[in-house]
Short mmCIF file of N, CA and C in Angstrom, two decimals:
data_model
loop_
_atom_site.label_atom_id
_atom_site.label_comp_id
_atom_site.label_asym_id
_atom_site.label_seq_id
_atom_site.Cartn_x
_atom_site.Cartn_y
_atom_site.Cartn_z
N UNK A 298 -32.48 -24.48 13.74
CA UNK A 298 -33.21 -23.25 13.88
C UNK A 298 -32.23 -22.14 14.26
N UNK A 299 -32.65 -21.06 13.27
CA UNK A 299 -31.28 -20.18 13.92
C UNK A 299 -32.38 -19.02 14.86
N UNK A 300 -31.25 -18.79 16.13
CA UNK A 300 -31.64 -18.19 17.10
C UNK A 300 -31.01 -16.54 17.27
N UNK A 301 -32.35 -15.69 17.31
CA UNK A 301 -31.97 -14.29 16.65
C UNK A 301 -30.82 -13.87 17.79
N UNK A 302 -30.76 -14.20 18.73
CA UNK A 302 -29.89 -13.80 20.41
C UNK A 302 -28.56 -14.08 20.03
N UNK A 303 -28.26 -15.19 19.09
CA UNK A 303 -26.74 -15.67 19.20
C UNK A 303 -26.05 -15.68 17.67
N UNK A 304 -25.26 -14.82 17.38
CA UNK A 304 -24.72 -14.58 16.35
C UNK A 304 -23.94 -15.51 15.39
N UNK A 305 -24.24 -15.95 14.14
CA UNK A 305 -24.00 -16.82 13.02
C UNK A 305 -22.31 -16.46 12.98
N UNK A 306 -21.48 -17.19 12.58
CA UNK A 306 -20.18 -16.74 12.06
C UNK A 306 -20.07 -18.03 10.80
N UNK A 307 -19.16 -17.20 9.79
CA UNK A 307 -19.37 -17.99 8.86
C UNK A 307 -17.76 -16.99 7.85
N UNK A 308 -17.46 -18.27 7.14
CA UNK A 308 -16.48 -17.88 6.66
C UNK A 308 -16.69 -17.64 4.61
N UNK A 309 -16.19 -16.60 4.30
CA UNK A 309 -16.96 -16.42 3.22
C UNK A 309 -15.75 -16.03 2.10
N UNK A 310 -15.45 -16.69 0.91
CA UNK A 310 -14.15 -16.36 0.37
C UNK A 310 -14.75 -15.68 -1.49
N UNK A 311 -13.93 -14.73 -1.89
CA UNK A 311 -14.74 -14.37 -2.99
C UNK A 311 -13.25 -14.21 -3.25
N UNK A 312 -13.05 -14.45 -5.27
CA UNK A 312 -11.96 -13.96 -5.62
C UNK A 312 -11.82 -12.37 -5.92
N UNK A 313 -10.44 -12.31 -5.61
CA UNK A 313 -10.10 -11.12 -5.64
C UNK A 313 -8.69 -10.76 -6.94
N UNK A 314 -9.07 -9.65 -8.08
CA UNK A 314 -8.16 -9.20 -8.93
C UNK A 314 -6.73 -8.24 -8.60
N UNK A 315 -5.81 -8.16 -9.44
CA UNK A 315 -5.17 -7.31 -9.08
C UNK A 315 -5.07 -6.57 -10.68
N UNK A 316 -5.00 -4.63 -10.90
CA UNK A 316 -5.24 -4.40 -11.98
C UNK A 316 -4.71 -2.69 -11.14
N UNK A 317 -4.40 -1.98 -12.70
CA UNK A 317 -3.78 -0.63 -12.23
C UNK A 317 -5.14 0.07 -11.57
N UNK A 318 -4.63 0.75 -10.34
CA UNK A 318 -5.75 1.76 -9.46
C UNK A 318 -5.95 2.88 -10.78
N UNK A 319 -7.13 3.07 -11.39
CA UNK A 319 -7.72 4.28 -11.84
C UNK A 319 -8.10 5.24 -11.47
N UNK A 320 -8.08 6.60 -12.23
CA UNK A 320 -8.56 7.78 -11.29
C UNK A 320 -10.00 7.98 -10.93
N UNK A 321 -10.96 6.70 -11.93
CA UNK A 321 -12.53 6.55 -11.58
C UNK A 321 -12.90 5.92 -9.88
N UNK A 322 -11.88 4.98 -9.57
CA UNK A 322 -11.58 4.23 -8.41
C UNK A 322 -11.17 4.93 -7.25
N UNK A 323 -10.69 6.22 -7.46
CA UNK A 323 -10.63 7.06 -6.00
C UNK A 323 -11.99 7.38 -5.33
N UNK A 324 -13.10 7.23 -5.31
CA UNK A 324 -13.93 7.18 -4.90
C UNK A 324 -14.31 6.62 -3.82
N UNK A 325 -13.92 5.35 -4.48
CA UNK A 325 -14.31 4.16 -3.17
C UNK A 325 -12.65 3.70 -2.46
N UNK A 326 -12.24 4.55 -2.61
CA UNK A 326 -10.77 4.29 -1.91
C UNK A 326 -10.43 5.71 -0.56
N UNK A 327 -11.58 5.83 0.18
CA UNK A 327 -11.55 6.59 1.14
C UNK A 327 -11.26 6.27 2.18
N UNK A 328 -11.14 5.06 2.47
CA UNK A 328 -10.99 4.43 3.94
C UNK A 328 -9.46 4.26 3.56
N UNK A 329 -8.31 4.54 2.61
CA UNK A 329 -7.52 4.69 2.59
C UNK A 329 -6.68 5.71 3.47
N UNK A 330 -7.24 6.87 3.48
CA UNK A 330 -6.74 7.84 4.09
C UNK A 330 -7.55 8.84 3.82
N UNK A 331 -6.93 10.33 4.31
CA UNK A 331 -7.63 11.42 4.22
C UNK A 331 -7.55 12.41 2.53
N UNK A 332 -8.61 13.37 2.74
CA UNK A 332 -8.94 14.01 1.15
C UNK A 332 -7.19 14.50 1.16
N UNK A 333 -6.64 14.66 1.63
CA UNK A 333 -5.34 15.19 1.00
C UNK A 333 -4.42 14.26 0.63
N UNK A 334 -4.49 12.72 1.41
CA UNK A 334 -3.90 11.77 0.82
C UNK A 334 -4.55 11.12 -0.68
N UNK A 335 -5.45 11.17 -0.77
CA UNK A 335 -6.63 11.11 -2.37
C UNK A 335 -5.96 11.87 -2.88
N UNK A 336 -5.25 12.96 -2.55
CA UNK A 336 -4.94 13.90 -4.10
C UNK A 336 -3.95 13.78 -4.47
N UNK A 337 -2.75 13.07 -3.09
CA UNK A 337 -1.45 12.45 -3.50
C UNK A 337 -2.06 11.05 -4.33
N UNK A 338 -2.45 10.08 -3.81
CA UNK A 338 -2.59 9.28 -4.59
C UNK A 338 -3.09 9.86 -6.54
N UNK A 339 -3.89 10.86 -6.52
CA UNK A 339 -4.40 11.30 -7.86
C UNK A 339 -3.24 11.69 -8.58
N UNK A 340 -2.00 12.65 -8.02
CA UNK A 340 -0.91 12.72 -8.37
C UNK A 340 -0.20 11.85 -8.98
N UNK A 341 -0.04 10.75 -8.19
CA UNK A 341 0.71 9.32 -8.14
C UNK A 341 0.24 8.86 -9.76
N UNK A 342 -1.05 9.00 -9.65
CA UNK A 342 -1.59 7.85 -11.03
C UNK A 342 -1.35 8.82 -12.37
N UNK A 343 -1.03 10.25 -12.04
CA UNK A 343 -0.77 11.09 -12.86
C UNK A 343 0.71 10.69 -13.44
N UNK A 344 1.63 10.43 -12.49
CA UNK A 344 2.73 9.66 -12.75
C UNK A 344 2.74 8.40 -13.50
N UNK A 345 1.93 7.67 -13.39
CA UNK A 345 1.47 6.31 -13.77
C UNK A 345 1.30 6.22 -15.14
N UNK A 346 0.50 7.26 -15.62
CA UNK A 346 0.48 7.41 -17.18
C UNK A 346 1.70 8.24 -18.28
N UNK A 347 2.80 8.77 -16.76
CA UNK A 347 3.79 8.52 -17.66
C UNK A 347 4.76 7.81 -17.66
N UNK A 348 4.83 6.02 -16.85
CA UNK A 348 5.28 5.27 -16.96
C UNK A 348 6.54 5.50 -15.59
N UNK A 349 6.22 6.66 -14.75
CA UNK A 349 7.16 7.15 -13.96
C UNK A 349 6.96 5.98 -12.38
N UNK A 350 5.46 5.73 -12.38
CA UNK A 350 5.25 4.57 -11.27
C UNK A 350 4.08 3.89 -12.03
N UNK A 351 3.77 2.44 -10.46
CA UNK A 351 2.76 1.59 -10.90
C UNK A 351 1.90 1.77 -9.97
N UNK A 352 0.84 2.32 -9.37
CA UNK A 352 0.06 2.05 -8.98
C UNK A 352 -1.33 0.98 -8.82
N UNK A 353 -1.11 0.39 -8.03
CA UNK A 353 -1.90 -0.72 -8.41
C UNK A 353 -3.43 -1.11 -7.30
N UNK A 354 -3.97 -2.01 -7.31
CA UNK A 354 -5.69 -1.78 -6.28
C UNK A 354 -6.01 -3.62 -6.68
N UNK A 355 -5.92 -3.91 -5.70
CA UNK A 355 -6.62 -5.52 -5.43
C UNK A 355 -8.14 -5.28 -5.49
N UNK A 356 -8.82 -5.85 -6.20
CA UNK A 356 -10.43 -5.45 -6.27
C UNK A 356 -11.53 -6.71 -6.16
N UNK A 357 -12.41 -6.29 -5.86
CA UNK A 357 -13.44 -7.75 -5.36
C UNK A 357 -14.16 -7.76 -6.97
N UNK A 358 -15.15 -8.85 -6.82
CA UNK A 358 -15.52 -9.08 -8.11
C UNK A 358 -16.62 -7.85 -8.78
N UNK A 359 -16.88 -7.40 -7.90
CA UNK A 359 -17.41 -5.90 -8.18
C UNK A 359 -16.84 -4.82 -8.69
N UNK A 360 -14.88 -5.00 -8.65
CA UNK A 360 -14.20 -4.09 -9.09
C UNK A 360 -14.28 -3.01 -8.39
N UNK A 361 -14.88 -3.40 -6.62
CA UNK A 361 -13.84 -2.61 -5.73
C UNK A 361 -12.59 -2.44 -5.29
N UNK A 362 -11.38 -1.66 -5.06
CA UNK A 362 -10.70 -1.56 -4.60
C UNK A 362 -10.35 -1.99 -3.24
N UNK A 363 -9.83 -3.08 -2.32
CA UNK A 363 -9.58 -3.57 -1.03
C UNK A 363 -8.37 -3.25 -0.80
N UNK A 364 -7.28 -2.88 -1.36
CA UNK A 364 -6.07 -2.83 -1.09
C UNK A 364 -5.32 -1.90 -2.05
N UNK A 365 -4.67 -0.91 -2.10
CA UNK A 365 -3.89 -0.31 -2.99
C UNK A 365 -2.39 0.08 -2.67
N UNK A 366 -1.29 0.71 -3.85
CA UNK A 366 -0.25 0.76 -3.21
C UNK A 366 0.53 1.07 -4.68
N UNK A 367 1.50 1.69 -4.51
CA UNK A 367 2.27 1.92 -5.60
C UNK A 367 3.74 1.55 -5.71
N UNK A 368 4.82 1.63 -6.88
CA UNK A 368 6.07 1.43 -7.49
C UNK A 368 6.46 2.51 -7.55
N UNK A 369 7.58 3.11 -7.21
CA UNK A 369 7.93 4.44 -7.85
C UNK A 369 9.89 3.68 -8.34
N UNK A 370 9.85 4.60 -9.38
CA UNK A 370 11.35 3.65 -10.16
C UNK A 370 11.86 4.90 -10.44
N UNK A 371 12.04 5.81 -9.59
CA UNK A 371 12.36 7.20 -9.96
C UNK A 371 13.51 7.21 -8.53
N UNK A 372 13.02 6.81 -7.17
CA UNK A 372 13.52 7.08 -5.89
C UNK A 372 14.64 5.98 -5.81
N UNK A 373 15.07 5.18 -6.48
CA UNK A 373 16.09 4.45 -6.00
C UNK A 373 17.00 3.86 -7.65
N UNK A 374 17.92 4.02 -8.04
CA UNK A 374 18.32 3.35 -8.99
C UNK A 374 18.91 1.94 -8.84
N UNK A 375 18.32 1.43 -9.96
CA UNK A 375 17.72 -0.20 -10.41
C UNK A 375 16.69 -0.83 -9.23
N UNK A 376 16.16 -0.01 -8.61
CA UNK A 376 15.19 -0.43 -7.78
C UNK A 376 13.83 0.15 -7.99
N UNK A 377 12.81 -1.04 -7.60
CA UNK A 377 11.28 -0.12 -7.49
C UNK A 377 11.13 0.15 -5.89
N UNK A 378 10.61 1.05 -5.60
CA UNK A 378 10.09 1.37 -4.38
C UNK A 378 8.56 1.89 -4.06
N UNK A 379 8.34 0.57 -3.29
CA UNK A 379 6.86 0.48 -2.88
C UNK A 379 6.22 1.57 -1.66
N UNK A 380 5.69 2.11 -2.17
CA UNK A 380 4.90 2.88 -1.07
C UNK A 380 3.15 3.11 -1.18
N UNK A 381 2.74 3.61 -0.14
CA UNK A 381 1.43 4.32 0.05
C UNK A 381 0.48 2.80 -0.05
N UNK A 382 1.17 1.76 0.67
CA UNK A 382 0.42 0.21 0.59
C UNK A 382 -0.48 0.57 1.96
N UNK A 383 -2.25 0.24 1.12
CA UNK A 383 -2.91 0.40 2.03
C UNK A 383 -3.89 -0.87 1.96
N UNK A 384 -4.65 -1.72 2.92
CA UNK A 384 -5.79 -2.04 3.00
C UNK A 384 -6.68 -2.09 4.02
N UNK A 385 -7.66 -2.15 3.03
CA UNK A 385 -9.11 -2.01 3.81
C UNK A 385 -9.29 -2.59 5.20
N UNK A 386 -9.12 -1.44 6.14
CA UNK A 386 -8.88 -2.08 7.78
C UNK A 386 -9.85 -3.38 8.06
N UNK A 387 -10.83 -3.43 7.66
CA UNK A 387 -11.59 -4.65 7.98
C UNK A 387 -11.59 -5.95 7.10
N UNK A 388 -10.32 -6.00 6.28
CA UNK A 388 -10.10 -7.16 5.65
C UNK A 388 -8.12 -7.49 6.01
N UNK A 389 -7.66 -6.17 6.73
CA UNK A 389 -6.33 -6.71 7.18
C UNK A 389 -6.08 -8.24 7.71
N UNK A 390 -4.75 -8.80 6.84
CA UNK A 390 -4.48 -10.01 7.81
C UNK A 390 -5.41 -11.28 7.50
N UNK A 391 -5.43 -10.73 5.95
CA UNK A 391 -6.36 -12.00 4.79
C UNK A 391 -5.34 -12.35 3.68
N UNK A 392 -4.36 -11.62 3.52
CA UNK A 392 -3.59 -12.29 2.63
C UNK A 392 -3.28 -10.94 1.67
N UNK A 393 -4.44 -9.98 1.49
CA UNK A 393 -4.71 -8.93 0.05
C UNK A 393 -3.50 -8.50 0.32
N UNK A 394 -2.68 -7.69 1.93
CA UNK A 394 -1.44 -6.93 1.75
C UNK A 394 -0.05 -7.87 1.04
N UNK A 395 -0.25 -9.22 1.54
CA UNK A 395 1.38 -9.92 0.75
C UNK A 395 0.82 -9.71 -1.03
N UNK A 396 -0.51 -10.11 -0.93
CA UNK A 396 -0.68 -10.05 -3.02
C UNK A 396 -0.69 -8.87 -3.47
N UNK A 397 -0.84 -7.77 -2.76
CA UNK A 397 -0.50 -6.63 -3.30
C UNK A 397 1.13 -6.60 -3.73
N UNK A 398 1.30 -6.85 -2.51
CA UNK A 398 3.03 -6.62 -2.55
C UNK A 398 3.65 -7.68 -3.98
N UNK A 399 3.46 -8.89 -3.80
CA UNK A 399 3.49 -9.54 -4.98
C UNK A 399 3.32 -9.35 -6.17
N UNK A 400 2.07 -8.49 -6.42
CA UNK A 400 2.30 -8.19 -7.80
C UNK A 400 2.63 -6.77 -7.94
N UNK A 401 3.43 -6.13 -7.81
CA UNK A 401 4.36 -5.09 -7.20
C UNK A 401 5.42 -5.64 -7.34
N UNK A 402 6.25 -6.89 -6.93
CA UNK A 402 7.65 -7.57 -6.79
C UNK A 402 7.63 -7.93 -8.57
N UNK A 403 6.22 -8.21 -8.97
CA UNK A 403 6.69 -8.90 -10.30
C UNK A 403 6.45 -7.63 -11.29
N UNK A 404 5.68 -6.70 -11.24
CA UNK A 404 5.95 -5.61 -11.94
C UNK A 404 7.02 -5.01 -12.12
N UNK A 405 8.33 -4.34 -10.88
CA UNK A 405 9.46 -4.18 -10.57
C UNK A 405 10.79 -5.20 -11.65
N UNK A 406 9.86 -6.80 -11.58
CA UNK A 406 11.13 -7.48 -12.19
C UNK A 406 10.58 -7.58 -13.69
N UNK A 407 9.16 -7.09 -14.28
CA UNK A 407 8.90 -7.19 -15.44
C UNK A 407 9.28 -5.79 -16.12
N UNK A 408 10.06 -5.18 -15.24
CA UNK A 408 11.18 -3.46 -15.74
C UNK A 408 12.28 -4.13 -16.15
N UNK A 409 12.96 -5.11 -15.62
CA UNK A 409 14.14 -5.97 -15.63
C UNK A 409 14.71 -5.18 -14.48
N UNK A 410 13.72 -4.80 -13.16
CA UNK A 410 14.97 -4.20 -12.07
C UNK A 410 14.38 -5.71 -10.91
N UNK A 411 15.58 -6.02 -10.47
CA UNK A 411 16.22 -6.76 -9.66
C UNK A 411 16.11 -6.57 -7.72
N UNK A 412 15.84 -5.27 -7.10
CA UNK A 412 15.19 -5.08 -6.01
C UNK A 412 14.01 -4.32 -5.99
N UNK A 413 13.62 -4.68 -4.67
CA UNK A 413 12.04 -3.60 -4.47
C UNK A 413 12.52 -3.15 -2.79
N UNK A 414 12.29 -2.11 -2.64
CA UNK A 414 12.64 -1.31 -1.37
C UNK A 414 11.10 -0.68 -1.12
N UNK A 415 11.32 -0.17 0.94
CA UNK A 415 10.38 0.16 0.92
C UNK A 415 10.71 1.02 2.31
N UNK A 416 10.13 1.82 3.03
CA UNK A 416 10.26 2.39 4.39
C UNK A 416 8.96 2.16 4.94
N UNK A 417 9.61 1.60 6.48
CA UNK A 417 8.04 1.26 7.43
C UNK A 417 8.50 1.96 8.55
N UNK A 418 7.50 2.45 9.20
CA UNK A 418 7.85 3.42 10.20
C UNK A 418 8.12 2.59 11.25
N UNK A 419 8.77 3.26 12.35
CA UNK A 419 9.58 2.41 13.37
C UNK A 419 8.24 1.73 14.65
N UNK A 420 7.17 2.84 14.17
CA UNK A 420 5.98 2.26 15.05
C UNK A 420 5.23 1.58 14.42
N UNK A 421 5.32 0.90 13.59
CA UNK A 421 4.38 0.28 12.94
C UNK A 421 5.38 -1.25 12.26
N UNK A 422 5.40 -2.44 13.92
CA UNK A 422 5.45 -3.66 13.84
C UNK A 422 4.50 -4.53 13.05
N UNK A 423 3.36 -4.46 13.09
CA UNK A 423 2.61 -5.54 11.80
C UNK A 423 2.92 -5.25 11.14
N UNK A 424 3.35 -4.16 9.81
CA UNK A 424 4.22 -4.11 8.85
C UNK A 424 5.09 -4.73 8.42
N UNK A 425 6.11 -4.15 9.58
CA UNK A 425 7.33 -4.70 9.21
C UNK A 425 7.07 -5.82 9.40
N UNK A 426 6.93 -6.61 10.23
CA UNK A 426 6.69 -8.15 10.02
C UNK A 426 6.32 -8.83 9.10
N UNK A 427 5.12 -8.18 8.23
CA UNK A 427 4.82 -8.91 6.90
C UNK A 427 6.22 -8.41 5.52
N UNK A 428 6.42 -7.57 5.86
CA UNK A 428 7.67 -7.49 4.94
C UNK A 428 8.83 -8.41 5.27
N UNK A 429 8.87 -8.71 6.12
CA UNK A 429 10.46 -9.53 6.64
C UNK A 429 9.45 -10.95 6.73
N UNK A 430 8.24 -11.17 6.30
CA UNK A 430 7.96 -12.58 6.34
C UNK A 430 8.26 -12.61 4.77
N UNK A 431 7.73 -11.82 4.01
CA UNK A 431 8.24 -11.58 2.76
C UNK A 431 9.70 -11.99 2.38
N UNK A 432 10.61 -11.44 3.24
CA UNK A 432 11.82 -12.06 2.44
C UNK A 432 12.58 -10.22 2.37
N UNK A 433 12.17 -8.95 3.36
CA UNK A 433 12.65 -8.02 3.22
C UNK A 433 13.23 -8.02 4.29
N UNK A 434 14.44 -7.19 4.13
CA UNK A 434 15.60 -7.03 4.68
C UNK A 434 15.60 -5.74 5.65
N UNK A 435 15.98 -5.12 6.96
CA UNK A 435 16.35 -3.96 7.57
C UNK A 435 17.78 -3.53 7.04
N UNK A 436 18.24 -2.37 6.44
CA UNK A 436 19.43 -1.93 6.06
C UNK A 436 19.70 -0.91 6.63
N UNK A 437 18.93 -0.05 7.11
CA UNK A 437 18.87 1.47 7.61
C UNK A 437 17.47 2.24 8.11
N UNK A 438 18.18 3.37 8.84
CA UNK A 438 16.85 4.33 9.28
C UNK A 438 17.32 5.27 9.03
N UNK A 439 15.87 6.24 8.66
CA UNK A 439 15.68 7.78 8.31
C UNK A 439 14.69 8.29 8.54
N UNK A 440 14.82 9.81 9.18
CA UNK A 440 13.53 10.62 9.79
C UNK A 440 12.87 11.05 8.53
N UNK A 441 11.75 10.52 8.90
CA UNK A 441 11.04 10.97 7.67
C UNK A 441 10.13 12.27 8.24
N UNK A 442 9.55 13.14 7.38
CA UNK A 442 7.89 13.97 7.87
C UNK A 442 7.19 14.11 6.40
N UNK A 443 5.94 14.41 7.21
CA UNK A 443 4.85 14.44 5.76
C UNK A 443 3.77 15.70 6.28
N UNK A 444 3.31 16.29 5.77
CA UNK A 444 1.45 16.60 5.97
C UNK A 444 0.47 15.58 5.90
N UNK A 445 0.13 15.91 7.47
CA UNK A 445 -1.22 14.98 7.50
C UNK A 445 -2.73 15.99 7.53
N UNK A 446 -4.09 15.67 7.02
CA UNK A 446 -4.50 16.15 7.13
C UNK A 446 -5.68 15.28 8.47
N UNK A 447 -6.42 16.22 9.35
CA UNK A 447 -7.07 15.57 10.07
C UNK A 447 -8.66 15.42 9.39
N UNK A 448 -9.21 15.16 10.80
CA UNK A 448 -11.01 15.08 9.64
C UNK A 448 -11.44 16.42 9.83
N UNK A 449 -11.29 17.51 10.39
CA UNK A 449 -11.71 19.06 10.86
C UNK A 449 -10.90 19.72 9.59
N UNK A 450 -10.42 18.89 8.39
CA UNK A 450 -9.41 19.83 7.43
C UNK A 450 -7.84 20.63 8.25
N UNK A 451 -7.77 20.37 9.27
CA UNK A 451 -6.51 20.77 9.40
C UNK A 451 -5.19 20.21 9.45
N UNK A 452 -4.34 20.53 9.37
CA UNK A 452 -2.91 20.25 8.78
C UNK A 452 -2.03 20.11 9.87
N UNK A 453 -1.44 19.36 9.98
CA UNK A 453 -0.20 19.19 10.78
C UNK A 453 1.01 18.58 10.76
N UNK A 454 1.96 18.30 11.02
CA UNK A 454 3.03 17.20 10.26
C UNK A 454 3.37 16.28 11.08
N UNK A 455 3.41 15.37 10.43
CA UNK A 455 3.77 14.11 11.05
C UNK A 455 5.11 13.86 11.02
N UNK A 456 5.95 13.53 12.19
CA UNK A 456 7.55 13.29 12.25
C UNK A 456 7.35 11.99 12.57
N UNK A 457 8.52 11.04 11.82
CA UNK A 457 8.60 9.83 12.44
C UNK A 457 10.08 9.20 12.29
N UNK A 458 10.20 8.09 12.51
CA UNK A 458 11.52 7.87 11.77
C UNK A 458 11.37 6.31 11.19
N UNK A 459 11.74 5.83 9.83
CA UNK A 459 11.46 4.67 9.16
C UNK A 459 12.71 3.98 8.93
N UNK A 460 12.58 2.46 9.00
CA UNK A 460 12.97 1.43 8.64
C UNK A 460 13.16 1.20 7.15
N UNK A 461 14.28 1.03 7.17
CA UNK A 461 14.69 1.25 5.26
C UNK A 461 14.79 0.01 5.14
N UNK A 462 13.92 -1.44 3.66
CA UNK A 462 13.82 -2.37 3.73
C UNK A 462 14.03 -2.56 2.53
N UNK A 463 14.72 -3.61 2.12
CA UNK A 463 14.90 -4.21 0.58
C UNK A 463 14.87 -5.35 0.66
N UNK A 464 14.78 -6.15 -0.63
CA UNK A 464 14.63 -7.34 -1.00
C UNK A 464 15.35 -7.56 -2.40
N UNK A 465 16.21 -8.62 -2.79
CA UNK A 465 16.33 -9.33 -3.66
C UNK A 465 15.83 -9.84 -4.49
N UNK A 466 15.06 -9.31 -5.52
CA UNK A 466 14.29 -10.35 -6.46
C UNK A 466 14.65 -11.57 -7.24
#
């Protein structure tokens, strides 16, 4: 008899695709970040169709988006470089961020390029950790800044300084 006072837990596994992020798919890719990061990403896929990056979106069988993240083969020569890897905060630490990254490592070597690089900010340890469980390397740091936008629409910049990471394919 289930008892309404004490809460069921239950473990529930559905497959999940990996396929290029579309510009129909920014929609449901809000818990990614804010409307000004949506328009970088819209940018990004603008790139995408001219073969300049890969943007890519792990999706449930519904052909939601849980995880996204891109290639850019422009920022490093004979290297891809992964950035803007995001997932869905309430499925972190299921596996979607290494298979993102994965099929990302094999896109990179289906260019015929040989590393994948990436920058993780110096505050942000669960990261880096899944990258160096990965098999990525620390080589260097650099101050990075960006525009962030908040939820009131206003602007501010973010200073940080990142962990420069590569890998060997």
């Amino acid at each position: 008899m289930i008892d309404a006072h004490r809460p069921i837990k239950a473990t529930v596994a559905i497959p999940v695709t990996v396929r290029d992020l579309l510009p129909r798919d920014l929609p449901a890719c809000t818990w990614s970040g804010s409307a000004g990061h949506l328009r970088h990403v819209e940018r990004a896929l603008a790139r995408a169709a001219k073969g300049e990056v890969d943007y890519l979106a792990v999706c449930t069988p519904v052909n939601l988006p849980v995880a996204i993240g891109g290639v850019d083969y422009r920022l490093s020569e004979g290297a891809g470089t992964l950035w803007q890897l995001a997932v869905l905060p309430a499925l972190q630490s299921r596996g979607l961020g290494t298979l993102l990254i994965q099929a990302a490592e094999q896109r990179i070597g289906d260019r015929g390029l040989r590393r994948a690089e990436l920058a993780v900010e110096e505050d942000n340890p669960r990261a880096r950790a899944l990258y160096e469980r990965l098999g990525y390397i620390a080589y260097g740091r650099k101050p990075e800044a960006w525009d962030e936008e908040a939820p009131d629409g206003s602007i501010h910049r973010h200073e940080t300084t990142c962990v420069l990471m590569r890998k060997n394919l």
